[in-house]
GROMACS .gro file of C-alpha atoms in nm:
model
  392
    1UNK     CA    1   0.000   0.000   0.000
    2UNK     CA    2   0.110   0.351  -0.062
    3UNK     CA    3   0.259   0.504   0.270
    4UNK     CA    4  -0.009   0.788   0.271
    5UNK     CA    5  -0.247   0.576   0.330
    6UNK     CA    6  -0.063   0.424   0.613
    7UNK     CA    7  -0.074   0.761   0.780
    8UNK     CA    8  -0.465   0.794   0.707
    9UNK     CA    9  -0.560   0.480   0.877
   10UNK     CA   10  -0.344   0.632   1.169
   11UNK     CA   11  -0.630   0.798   1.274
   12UNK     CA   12  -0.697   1.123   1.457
   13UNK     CA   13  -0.571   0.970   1.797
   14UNK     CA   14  -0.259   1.133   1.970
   15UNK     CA   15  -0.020   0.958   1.750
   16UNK     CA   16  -0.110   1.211   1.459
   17UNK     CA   17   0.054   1.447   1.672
   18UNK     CA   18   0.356   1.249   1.773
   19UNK     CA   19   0.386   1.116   1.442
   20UNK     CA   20   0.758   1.306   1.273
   21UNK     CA   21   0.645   1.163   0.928
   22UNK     CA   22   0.295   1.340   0.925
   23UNK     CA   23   0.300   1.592   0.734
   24UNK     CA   24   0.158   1.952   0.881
   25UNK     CA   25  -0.050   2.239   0.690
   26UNK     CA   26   0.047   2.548   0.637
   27UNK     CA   27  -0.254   2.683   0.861
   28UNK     CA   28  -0.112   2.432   1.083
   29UNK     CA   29   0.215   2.568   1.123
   30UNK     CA   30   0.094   2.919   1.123
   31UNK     CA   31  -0.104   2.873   1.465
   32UNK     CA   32  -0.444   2.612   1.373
   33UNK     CA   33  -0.681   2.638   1.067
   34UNK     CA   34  -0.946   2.849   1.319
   35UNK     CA   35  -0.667   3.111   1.250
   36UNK     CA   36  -0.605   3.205   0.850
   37UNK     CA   37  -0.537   3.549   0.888
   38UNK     CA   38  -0.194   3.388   1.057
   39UNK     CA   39  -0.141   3.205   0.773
   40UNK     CA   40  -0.202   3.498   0.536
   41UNK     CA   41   0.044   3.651   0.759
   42UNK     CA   42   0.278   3.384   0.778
   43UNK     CA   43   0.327   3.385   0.392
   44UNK     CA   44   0.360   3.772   0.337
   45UNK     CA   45   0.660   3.769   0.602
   46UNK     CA   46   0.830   3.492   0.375
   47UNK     CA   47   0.731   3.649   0.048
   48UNK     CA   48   0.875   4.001   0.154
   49UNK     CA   49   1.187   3.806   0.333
   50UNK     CA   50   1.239   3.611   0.003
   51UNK     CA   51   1.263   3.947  -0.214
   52UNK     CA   52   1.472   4.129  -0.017
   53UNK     CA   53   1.689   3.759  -0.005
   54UNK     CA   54   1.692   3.762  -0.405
   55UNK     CA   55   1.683   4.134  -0.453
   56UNK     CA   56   2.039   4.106  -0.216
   57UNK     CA   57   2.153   3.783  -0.337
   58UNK     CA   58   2.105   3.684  -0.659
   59UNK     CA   59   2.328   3.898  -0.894
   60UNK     CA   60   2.592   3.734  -0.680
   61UNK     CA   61   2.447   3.376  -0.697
   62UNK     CA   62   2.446   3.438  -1.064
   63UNK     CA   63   2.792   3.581  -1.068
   64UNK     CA   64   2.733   3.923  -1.150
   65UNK     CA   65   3.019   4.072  -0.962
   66UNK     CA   66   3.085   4.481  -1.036
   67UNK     CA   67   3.512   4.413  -0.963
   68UNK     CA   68   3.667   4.083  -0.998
   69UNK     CA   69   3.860   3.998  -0.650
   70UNK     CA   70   4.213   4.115  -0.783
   71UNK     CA   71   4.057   4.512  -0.908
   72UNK     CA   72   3.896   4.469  -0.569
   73UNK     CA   73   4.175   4.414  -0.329
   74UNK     CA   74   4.366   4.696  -0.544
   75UNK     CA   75   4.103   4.883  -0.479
   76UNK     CA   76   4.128   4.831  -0.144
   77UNK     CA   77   4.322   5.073  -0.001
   78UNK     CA   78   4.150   5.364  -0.119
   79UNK     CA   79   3.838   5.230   0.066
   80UNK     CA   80   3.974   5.312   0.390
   81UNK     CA   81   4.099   5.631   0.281
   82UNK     CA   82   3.885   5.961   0.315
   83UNK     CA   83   3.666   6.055   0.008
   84UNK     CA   84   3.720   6.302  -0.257
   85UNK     CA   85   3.511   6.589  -0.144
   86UNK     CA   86   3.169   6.640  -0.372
   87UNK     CA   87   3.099   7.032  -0.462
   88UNK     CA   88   2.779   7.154  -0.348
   89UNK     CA   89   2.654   7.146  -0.700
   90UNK     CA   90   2.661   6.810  -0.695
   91UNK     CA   91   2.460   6.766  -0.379
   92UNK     CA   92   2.203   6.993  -0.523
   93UNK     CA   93   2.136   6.812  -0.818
   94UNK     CA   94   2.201   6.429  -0.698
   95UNK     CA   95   1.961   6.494  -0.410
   96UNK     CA   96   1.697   6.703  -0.601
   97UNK     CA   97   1.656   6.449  -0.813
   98UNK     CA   98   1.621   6.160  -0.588
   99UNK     CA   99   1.383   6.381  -0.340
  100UNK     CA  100   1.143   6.456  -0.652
  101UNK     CA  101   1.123   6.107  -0.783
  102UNK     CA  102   1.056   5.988  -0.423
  103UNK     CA  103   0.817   6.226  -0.387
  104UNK     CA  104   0.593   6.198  -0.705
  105UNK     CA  105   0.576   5.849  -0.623
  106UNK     CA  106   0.484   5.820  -0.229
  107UNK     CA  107   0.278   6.152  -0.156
  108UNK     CA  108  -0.023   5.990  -0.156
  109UNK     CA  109   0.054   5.783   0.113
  110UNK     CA  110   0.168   6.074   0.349
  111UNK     CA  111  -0.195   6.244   0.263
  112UNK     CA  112  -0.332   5.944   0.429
  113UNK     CA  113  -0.060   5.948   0.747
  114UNK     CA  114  -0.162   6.297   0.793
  115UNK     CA  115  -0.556   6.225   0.772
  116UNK     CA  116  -0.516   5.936   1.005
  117UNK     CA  117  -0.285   6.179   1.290
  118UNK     CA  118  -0.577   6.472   1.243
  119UNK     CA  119  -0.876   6.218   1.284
  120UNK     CA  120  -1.016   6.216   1.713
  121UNK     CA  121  -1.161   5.914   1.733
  122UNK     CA  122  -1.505   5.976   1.953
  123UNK     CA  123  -1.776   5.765   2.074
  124UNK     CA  124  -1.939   5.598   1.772
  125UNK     CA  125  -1.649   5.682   1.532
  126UNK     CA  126  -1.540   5.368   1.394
  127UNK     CA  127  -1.143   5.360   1.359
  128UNK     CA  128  -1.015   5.341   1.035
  129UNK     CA  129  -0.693   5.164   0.870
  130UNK     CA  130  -0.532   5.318   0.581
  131UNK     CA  131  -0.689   5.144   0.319
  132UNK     CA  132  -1.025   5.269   0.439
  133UNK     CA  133  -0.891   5.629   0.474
  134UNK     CA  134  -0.724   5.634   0.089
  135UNK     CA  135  -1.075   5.520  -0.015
  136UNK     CA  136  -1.259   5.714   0.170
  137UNK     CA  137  -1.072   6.056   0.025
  138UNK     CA  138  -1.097   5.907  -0.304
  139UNK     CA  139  -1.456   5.883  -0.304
  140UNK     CA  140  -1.530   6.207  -0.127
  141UNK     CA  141  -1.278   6.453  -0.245
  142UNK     CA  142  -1.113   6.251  -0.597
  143UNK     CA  143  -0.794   6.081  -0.679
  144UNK     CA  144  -0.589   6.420  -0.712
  145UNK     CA  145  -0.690   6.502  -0.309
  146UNK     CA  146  -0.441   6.224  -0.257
  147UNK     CA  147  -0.181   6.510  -0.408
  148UNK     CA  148  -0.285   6.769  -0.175
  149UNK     CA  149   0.036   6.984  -0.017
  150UNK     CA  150   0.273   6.831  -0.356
  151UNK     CA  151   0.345   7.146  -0.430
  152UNK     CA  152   0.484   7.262  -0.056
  153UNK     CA  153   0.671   6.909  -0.137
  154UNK     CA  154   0.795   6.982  -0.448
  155UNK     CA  155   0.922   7.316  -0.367
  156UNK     CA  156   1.100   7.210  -0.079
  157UNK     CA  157   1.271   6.894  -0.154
  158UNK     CA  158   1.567   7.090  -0.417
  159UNK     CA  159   1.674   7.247  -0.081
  160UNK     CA  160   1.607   7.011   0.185
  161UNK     CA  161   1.782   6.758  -0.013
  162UNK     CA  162   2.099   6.981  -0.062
  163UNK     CA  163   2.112   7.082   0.275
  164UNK     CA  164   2.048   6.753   0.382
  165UNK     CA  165   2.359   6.624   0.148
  166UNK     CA  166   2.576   6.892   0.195
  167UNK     CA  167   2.547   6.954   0.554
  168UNK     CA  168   2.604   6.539   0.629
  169UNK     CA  169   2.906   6.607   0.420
  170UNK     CA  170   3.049   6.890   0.604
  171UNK     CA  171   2.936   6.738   0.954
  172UNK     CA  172   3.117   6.397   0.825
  173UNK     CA  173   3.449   6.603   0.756
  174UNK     CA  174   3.440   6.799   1.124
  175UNK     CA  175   3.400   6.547   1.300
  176UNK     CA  176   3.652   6.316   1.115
  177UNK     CA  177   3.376   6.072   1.014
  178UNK     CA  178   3.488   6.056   0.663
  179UNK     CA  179   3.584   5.764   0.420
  180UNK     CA  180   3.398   5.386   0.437
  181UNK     CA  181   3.514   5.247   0.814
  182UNK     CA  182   3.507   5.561   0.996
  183UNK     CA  183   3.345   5.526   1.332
  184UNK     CA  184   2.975   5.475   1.361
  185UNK     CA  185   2.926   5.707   1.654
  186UNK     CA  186   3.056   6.013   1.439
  187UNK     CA  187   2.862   5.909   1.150
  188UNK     CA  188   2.570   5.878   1.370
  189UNK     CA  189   2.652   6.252   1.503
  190UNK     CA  190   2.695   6.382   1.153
  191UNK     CA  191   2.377   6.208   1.093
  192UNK     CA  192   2.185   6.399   1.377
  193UNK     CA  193   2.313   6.772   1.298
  194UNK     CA  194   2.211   6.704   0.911
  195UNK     CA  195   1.853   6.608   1.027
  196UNK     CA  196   1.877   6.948   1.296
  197UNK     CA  197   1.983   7.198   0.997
  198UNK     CA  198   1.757   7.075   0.771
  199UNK     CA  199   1.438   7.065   1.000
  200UNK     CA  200   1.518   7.446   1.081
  201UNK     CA  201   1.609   7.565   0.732
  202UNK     CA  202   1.359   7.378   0.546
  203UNK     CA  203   1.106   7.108   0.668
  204UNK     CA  204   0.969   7.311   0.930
  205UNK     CA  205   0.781   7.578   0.710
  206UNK     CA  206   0.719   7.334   0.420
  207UNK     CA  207   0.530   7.079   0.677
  208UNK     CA  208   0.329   7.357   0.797
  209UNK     CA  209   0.211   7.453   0.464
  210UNK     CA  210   0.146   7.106   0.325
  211UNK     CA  211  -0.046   7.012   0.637
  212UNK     CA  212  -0.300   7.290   0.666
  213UNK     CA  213  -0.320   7.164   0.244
  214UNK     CA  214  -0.384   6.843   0.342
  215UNK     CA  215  -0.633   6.906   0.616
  216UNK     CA  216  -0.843   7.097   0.354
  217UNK     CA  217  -1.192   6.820   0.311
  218UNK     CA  218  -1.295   7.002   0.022
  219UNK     CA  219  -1.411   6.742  -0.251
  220UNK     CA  220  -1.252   6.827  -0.589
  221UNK     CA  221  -1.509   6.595  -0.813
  222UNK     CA  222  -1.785   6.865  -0.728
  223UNK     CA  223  -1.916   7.077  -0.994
  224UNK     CA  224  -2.044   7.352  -0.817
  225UNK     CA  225  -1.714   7.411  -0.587
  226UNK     CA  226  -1.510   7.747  -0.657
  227UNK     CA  227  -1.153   7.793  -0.604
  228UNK     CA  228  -1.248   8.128  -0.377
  229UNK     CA  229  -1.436   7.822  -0.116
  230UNK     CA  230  -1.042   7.670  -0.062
  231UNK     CA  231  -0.852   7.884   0.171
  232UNK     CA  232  -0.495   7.749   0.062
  233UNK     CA  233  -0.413   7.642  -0.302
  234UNK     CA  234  -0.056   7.623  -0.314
  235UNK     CA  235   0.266   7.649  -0.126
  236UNK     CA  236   0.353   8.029  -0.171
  237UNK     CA  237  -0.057   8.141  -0.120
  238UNK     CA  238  -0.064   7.924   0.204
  239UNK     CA  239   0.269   8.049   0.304
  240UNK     CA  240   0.169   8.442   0.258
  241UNK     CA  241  -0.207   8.293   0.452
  242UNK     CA  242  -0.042   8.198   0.759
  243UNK     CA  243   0.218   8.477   0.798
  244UNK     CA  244  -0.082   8.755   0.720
  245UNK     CA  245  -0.347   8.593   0.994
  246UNK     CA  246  -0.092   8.465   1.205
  247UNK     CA  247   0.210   8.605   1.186
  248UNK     CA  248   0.590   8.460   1.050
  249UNK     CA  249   0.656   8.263   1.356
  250UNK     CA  250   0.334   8.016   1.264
  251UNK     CA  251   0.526   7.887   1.010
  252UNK     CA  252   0.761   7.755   1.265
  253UNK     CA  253   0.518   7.569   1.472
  254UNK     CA  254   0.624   7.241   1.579
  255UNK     CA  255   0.957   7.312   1.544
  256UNK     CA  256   1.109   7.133   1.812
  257UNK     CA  257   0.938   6.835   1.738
  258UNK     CA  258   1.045   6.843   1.406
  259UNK     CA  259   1.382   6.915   1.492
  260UNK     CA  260   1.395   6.625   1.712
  261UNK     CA  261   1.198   6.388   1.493
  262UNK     CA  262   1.416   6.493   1.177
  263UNK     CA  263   1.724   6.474   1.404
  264UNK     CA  264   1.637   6.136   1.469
  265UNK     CA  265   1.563   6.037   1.205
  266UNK     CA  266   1.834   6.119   0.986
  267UNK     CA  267   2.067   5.982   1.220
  268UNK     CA  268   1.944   5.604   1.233
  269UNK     CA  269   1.925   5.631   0.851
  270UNK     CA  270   2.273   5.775   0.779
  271UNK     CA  271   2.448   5.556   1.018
  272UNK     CA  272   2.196   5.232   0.934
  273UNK     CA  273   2.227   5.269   0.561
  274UNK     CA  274   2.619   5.283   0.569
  275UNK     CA  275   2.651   5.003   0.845
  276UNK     CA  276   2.480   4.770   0.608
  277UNK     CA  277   2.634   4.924   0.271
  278UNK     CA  278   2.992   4.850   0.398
  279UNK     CA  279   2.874   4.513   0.528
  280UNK     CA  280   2.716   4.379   0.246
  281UNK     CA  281   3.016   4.520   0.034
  282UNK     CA  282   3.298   4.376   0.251
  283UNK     CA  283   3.111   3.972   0.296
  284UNK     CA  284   2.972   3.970  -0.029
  285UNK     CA  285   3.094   4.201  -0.324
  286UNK     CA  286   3.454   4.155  -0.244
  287UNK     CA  287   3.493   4.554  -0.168
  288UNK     CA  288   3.277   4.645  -0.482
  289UNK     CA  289   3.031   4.841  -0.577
  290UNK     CA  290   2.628   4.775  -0.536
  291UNK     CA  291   2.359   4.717  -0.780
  292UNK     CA  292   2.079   4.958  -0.792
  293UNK     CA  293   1.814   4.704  -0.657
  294UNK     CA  294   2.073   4.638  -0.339
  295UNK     CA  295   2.083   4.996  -0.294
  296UNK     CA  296   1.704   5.008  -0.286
  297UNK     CA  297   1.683   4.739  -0.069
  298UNK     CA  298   1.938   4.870   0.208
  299UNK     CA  299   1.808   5.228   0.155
  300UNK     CA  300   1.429   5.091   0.274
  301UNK     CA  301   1.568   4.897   0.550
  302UNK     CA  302   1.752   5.179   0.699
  303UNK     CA  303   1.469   5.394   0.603
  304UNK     CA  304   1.215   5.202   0.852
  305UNK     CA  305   1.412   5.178   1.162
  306UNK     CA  306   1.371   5.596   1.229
  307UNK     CA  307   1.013   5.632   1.217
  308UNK     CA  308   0.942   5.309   1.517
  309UNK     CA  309   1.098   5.528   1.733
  310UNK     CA  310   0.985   5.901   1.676
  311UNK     CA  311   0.614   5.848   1.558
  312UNK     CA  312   0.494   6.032   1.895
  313UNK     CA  313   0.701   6.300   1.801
  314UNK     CA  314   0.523   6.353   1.452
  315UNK     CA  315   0.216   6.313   1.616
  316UNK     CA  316   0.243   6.551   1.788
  317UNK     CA  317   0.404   6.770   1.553
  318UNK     CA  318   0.123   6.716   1.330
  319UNK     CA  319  -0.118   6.831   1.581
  320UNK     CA  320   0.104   7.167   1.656
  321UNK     CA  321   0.135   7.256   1.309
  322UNK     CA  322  -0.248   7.203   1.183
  323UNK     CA  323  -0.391   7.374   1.452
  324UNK     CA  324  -0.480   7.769   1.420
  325UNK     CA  325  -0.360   8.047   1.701
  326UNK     CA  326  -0.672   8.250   1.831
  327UNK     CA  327  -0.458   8.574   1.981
  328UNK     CA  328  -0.620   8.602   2.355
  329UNK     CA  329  -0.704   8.227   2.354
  330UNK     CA  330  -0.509   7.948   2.480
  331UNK     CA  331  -0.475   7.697   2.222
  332UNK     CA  332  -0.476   7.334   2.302
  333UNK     CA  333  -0.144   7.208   2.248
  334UNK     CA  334   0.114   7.453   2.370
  335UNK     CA  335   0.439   7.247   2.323
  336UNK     CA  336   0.609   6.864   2.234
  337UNK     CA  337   0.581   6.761   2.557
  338UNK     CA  338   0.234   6.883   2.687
  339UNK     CA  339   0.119   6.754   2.334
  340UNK     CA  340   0.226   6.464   2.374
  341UNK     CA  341   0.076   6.412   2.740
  342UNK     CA  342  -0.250   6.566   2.624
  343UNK     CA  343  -0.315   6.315   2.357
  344UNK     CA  344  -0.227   6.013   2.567
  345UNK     CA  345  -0.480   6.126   2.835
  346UNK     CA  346  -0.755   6.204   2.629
  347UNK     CA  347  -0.717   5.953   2.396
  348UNK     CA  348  -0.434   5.694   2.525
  349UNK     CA  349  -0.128   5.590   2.466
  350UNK     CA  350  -0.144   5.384   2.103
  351UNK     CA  351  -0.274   5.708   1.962
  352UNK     CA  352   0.068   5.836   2.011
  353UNK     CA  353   0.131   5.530   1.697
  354UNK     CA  354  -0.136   5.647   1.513
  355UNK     CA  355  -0.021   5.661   1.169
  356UNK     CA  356   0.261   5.458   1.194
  357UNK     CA  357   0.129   5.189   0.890
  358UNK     CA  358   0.106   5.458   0.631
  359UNK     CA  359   0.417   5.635   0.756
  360UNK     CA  360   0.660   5.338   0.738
  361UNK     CA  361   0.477   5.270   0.377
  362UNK     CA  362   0.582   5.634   0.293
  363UNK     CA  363   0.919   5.690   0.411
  364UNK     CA  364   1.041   5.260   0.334
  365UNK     CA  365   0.978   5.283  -0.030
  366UNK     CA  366   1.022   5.641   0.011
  367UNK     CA  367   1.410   5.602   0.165
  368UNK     CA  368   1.525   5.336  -0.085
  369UNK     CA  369   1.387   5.506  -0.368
  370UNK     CA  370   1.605   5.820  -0.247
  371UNK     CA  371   1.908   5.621  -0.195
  372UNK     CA  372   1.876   5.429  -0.524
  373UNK     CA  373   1.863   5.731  -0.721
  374UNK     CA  374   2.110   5.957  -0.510
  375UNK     CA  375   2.383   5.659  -0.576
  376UNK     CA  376   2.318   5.615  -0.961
  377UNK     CA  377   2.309   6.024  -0.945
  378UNK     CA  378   2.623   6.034  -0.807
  379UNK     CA  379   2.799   5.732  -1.005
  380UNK     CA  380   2.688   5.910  -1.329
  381UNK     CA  381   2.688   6.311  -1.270
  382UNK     CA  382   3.064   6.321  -1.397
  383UNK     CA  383   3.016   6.082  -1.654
  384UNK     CA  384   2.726   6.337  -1.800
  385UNK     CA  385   2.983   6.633  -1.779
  386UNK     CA  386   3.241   6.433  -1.943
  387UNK     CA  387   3.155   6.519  -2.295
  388UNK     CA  388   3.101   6.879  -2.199
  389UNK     CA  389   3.447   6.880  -2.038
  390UNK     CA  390   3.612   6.727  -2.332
  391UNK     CA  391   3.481   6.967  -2.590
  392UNK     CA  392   3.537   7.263  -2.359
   0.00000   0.00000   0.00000
C-alpha cells in the first residue's frame, strides 16, 4: 500500500501528533486552521523576506560581480581612505533628483498618514486603517486630493535635499567621520546635525504649509465648488495665509518636534544605511560596488528603523502645526511635551502610533527610492559632464 495511506488509517488519535512523518498544513504551522489570517500573515513575512533575499543575493548567486577579486583588493586601499570631497553642485542636483522622484511616487501615502494623525476618534467613530482612509478621500474629495500639499513638497525637496547632502558632508568632515570604516558614533553625530539643519532651514515651514493643504476636506469631483471656497491652493498662497493671519513665527510651529523627529531620524538612517552598505560590500561584493536594486533594498531597510521610534514626536508635531492660534485664547497644544501628554490622556497611549502603517509605507519605499537614485546620481553626474568637459 502507498505510505499515505498508512498515515490515514493512523487515525486522529494522539499519534497524529507524535507522528515526525505526518505531514503539517500550512494553517497548521501558522497557529491552527481556526486562525487564517496567521497564515495569510505567515506567507507575506516569507514572500517580503524572500525578495529582499533575491533582490540582495542573486546577482551574486548568478555571478554578476561589479570588480573581480584582484581590481577589488587593489582597490582596497583607497576604501579606507577619506573621500574626494563632492561640490555643493553636486549635492544639489544628486539629491533634487532623488527627493522629486521619491516624492511623485509616495505623496499619496503621506496624505493618508496625515488624515489618520488629524482624525479624534469619539464615541461611535469607527477607527479606520489606511486602506479605508485612501478610499474614503478618493470617493469624497477625488484621486488628485491624494496630491494635496505636492506642491509645498515639491518646492522644498531641491533644498532640503541639498542641505540635507551637503550639511552630512560637512558634519562627516568635522568630526573626522569621513571615508567607508570611519566610526559609527561620528557618522551617527553627523547624521543627527544634518537632520537638525535641515528641520530648521527647510522642513519646518514646508510641513506647515502642506499640512493645513492636506487638512483641507474640500471634494474636488464637485461641480459647483469654486476655487475662492479653498482657503490654501498652493505652497507660496498658504505660506503668505499663515504669515498675514498669524504672523511669520506660525510657520515655525512644531519646530522642536520636528527638529527632534528629523534629528532622529536622519541619524538612524545615515548611520543604518552605511553600516549595512559597507557590510554587504565587505562579505559579499569583495569591496565592490552595489547594484541599484541592493541599494534600494538597504536604503528601505535603513529607512524604517527611524520612524518606530519618533512616531509620537510627529504626532504631535502634526497636531502643533495644523492647529490655528486664536490671539487672547489658549490653544490646546502649547508644546512637544504637553502635546504629547494631552493626547495620551484624552485619547491613550497607542494614539501616540497612530499613523505609523502609512508612515513606514511612505518613508520605506520612500528612503530606498532616495538612496537608489542619489547613488546612480552620483555614479553618473561626472560621466554626464564628461563630454562637456572634453569639448570645452
Amino acid at each position: 500500500r502507498h505510505p499515505s495511506i498508512a498515515w490515514r488509517r493512523r487515525g486522529r488519535s494522539a499519534a497524529s501528533a507524535a507522528s515526525p512523518l505526518q505531514p503539517r498544513s500550512a494553517a497548521a504551522v501558522a497557529g491552527g486552521s481556526c486562525c487564517p489570517g496567521a497564515e495569510l500573515r505567515l506567507r507575506f513575512g516569507l514572500g517580503i523576506a524572500a525578495a529582499v533575499a533575491v533582490a540582495l543575493f542573486a546577482p551574486e548567486a548568478r555571478g554578476l560581480r561589479v570588480a573581480m577579486p584582484a581590481a577589488a583588493s587593489a582597490s582596497a586601499p583607497q576604501a579606507s581612505s577619506p573621500r574626494k570631497r563632492k561640490p555643493f553642485l553636486q549635492h544639489l542636483v544628486c539629491g533634487g533628483t532623488a527627493g522629486l522622484v521619491e516624492s511623485c511616487c509616495c505623496h499619496p501615502l503621506d496624505t493618508i498618514k496625515t488624515r489618520m494623525q488629524l482624525r479624534v476618534l469619539t464615541a461611535g467613530r469607527a477607527r479606520k486603517g489606511p486602506v479605508a482612509t485612501a478610499f474614503g478621500i478618493v470617493e469624497r474629495e477625488g484621486f488628485l486630493a491624494l496630491y494635496k500639499g505636492l506642491t509645498a513638497v515639491v518646492t522644498g525637496i531641491v533644498p532640503k535635499m541639498a542641505v540635507r547632502f551637503s550639511s552630512y558632508e560637512q558634519f562627516r568632515v568635522l568630526f573626522g567621520a569621513e571615508g567607508d570604516n570611519a566610526p559609527k558614533s561620528r557618522v551617527f553625530l553627523a547624521g543627527l546635525m544634518s537632520g537638525v539643519t535641515e528641520a530648521i532651514v527647510v522642513v519646518t515651514p514646508a510641513d506647515v504649509c502642506k499640512i493645513r493643504m492636506q487638512s483641507q476636506y474640500h471634494s474636488l469631483k464637485d461641480p459647483t465648488l469654486r476655487m475662492s471656497d479653498i482657503k490654501y491652493h498652493n505652497v507660496f498662497q498658504t505660506a503668505y495665509v499663515i504669515v498675514k493671519e498669524e504672523g511669520l513665527g506660525a510657520l515655525y510651529k512644531g519646530v522642536g518636534p520636528t527638529i527632534a523627529r528629523q534629528g532622529c531620524n536622519q541619524a538612524v538612517n545615515f548611520t543604518a544605511y552605511q553600516s549595512m552598505k559597507e557590510w554587504y560590500s565587505r562579505n559579499f561584493r569583495n569591496g565592490g560596488e552595489l547594484a541599484p536594486v541592493q541599494h534600494l533594498v538597504l536604503g528601505g531597510l535603513s529607512g524604517g528603523m527611524g520612524p518606530l521610534v519618533n512616531n509620537p514626536l510627529d504626532v504631535v508635531k502634526t497636531r502643533l502645526q495644523k492647529q490655528v492660534v486664536v490671539p487672547g485664547e489658549t490653544p490646546k497644544y502649547a508644546g512637544m511635551f504637553q502635546g504629547i501628554a494631552v493626547i495620551a490622556r484624552e485619547e491613550g497611549l497607542p494614539a501616540l502610533w497612530r499613523g505609523i502603517t502609512p508612515r513606514l509605507l511612505r518613508i520605506m519605499p520612500g528612503q530606498a527610492i532616495t538612496f537608489m537614485t542619489y547613488e546612480f546620481m552620483q555614479k553618473h553626474f561626472w560621466t554626464l559632464l564628461a563630454p562637456a568637459k572634453q569639448h570645452a
